[in-house]
Amino acid sequence: MGVTGTGKTSFINKAAKSSLKVGTTLQPETHDVQQASFCLDGRSVILIDSPGFDDTTYTDIDILEIIGLHLQEGSKKKKFLTGLIYMQRITDNRVPGSARRCLRILRKLFGDDNLGPLALVTSQWDVVPEGEGEKREMELRTREEFWAEMIGSGATVHRHTNSEESAIEILKKFLPRPQIVLQFQKEFEVHGIVGETAAGEEVINSLFNELEKYEKKIRTLTMEKNKMEDEIKALREDIRELKRGSEEREREREREREREKKIRDDLSSKLQLVENSITEKKEMEAELRSLGEEMGKLNLGRENPVNEALRSKEGLLEVAESEARDLKKRIGMPRQDKEGERATKKGSKSNEQAVGEGKIEGDKADGDIQDRAVNEEATKEEEKENEITLLKADIEKLKQDMEEERKEKSEAIQKELDLKEQAVERANLAEKIAKREAKLLKAQLEMLELAKAKDVDAENQSRVDERRFDREKSAKERELQKVEKDMGVEERKVQSANNGISVLKGPASKRRFKNLSCAQQ
């Protein structure tokens, strides 16, 4: 007997030189009882190979039933055991739970009887350093939960070195011994129910303990499952929330794009307005300079048709006055000469009596000519005086007209200057307003760019969080699948244990097993 993989079949093949099938994979090969017969020191020896108690096909209950049925068949044929070999791998650095359970079942198979027919055999010494093997063998010998109690009840300890000699040496201890009937064999013979045997009760107790552990583990797994489902639900909600946030940010980005387009259009319009205001202002300033120059020319009296006419009239007046002065001079001089001559003639008339009458007549004629000349000059002078008077009147009229025209034009230019200055002021104000608005729009664009950068950061973080949540969700889902799988395993174990308990409490039946040919032999 022993757990799977301890070398039970190999031991039989070495001793009996048989060819029972030995397992070379993780799956056990011995599912039913196998036997091998040979002669040892003139005696006929039958070695019985039982399945391991941690068999993947049969449960411990099934194995007990197989053993019980086999022994029952043997009893009917008056064939009884002379000994029992329990095998344990020396390579195990710890004793698994299945091996401890097997030891407890083994103890119940014998009952309180002397354990002298029990050989505790360690195997696989050929693959472990001797010092390490001896240390493990000492632990098996001395610890109560392992072999110490059974050794105290008469069990012996042996080493199997995977050789025929060591196998034969172990078997020789059983040759002089009488046949034995195990407590399990007696109980099974009476009740026919494995569950009513001490070994069966041990299995049942073990099953109940396992049931409690399975149910506790199922409860723990259920709590883990519920927790994971809640976490997955929360992660899914987080992912949905992130997606909703991402969608809302996308809608907000669309609104921001529209707002940005409007701001850029407004900014372009304002910049164009500033450009137009600057151009208009330059044109108005040029017009103002032109009006200022025109006003200056008006104040100086240049390029004024009335002023030109005035200057022309003044020129004519100067010429007329000059001519008048010349006429006055010419008119004044003959009169003075004539009066002097007349005075001279009166003073010397008596002395010139002798002058002839012809000479006096000639002088008279000359005087008449001079008088006519003086009269003509006086007429001309009078005409000049009239002409001068008219010219002065024209000049005065022209001065009045020129003053009125200058005043009107000055007022018109001043009015236009005022209008232009007001227009320039309005253009300056419009330019300032447009520049201020453009500055505000630029600030809004900068804010939008900052918001866009923050939105990009938020979106990137959202994607990072979403990927992280996806990874966490996937990990949780894998954990949940594992937990559900573990729960399925534990639930199957519970079902198997319950079935086992039911089987143990019912009568044994050969029909439960596919192949019992060895037992039937």
Phi, psi and omega in degrees: 000168179150170178287168181298137173087012180272354177098026181296310182295320179297322178300314180296316181298322179294315184288314186266358185053039180265181181228045174297147185289126182255137179286133177240001180243185179289340179273135178291150180265327184272105177258337179234173178291131174242153178224153174220135182247144175198171181256136179223116181054042176080004179252147174273121183244132175245121177260127184251124181258117180257155177295155177290150183287350174249035181299142181278346180264314183249150174276171176301326178296314179300318183294319176299319178296317179300314179296316181298316179296320180296314180294325178297315178298320179296320180297321179299329181263011180061035177248120183237164180282153170245351179184169179222129180253121175253127186250141182222132178290129176283345180284343181290123178278354172209156181269116182291166180299324180296323179290321178294319178297320179298322178296318179295318178296319179301318180296322180286333177299320181279326186078211182272003181293167176298134181267024178302324179286004183260125176250122177265109189246128174264138184242173175064036175291341182283353183241015180226143176301140187300318180299317180294319178298317181296323178296317179291322179297322179295322178295319178296320182292323193262341183271133185298324182287352178253257189251351190304313182296318181291323176297320178296337179266008174114354179292148179248155183247135181222161176245133173251117184264023179065034179232157179297321183299314182293325178295315181296319181300321179292320184290332184296337181292341183267347188297317182278356185281148175283168177291152182231158173238118182291153176303319179300319181298317179295312183296320181292324180295323182284310189265328184069010180236121182300323183295342180262010173264159179298320179295320178296319178297323176299317178296318180299314178300318177298320179294319177298318177298317178295321177302314180299317178296316180299314181295321177297317179294322178297318178298316178298315180295323178296317177297317178298319180298312180299318179297315179296319178298320176296318179295318178296318178300315179297319179295320177297319178295320176299317180296316177298319179296319177298318180293319176298317177299319179296318178295318179295320177296324178295317177296320178295322177297322178297316177296321179295323178296317177296317179296319179297318179299317180295317180296318179295319177297315178297319179297317178299319178296318180293319178296321176295321178295319176299315179299315179296320179296318179296315179297313180298320179296317178298317179297317180293322177296321176296318178296321177298316178298319179296318178294323177297318178296319180295321178296320178297316178298322180295319179294326178279347179079014180274152176057041177243117182304321180294320180294322177297317178296323179296313179298323177297315179296319179297323176296315178298321180296318178298319179295316182295318179296322179295317179294322179296319178297321178296319179296317179299320179295318181292323180288320183293322185291316180294326180293318179295319181294319183293318179295324178293320181293321180296318178297321181293320181293321179295320182289336186242016184295324181289331182276350185242034178293338185278350181290146187283158180295333180295322179293320181296320179295324179294320180293325180296318178297318179297322180294323178295318180298316181295322180296318179297321179296318180295321179296318179297318180295320180296321178296316179299319180298317180297318177298319178297319179299318178296318180297318179296318180299314179296318179297318179296321178295318178298317181298316180298317178298316179297321179297317178297314179299317181296319179295316178297315180297317179298319180295314179297313181294321179297317178297318179296316180294319180297319178298316178294322176299316179299316180298317181295319179296320176297319178297321178295317178299318178296319179297319177298316179296315178298321179295316179297315180298315181297319179295318179297316179295321177297320178297317178297318179295321177297319177298320177297320177296317178299318177298319178297320179296317177297316178298322179295318178297317177297320180296320178298315177299316180297319180293318178298316178297322178297317179296317179300314180297319181296315178297320179296315179296322178298316179296316179297318179297316179298318179297317179295322179294321176295318178297319179297317177300319179295316179298316179297322177295315178298321178297319177299318179297313181296321179295322176294323177296318178300314179298317180296318180295317178298317177298319180297318179297320178297318180295316181299329181274357178250170181289148178289149182217130178292335186292347179288344185244143185286323188222107175237034184298323180294319179294324181291337178289000000 
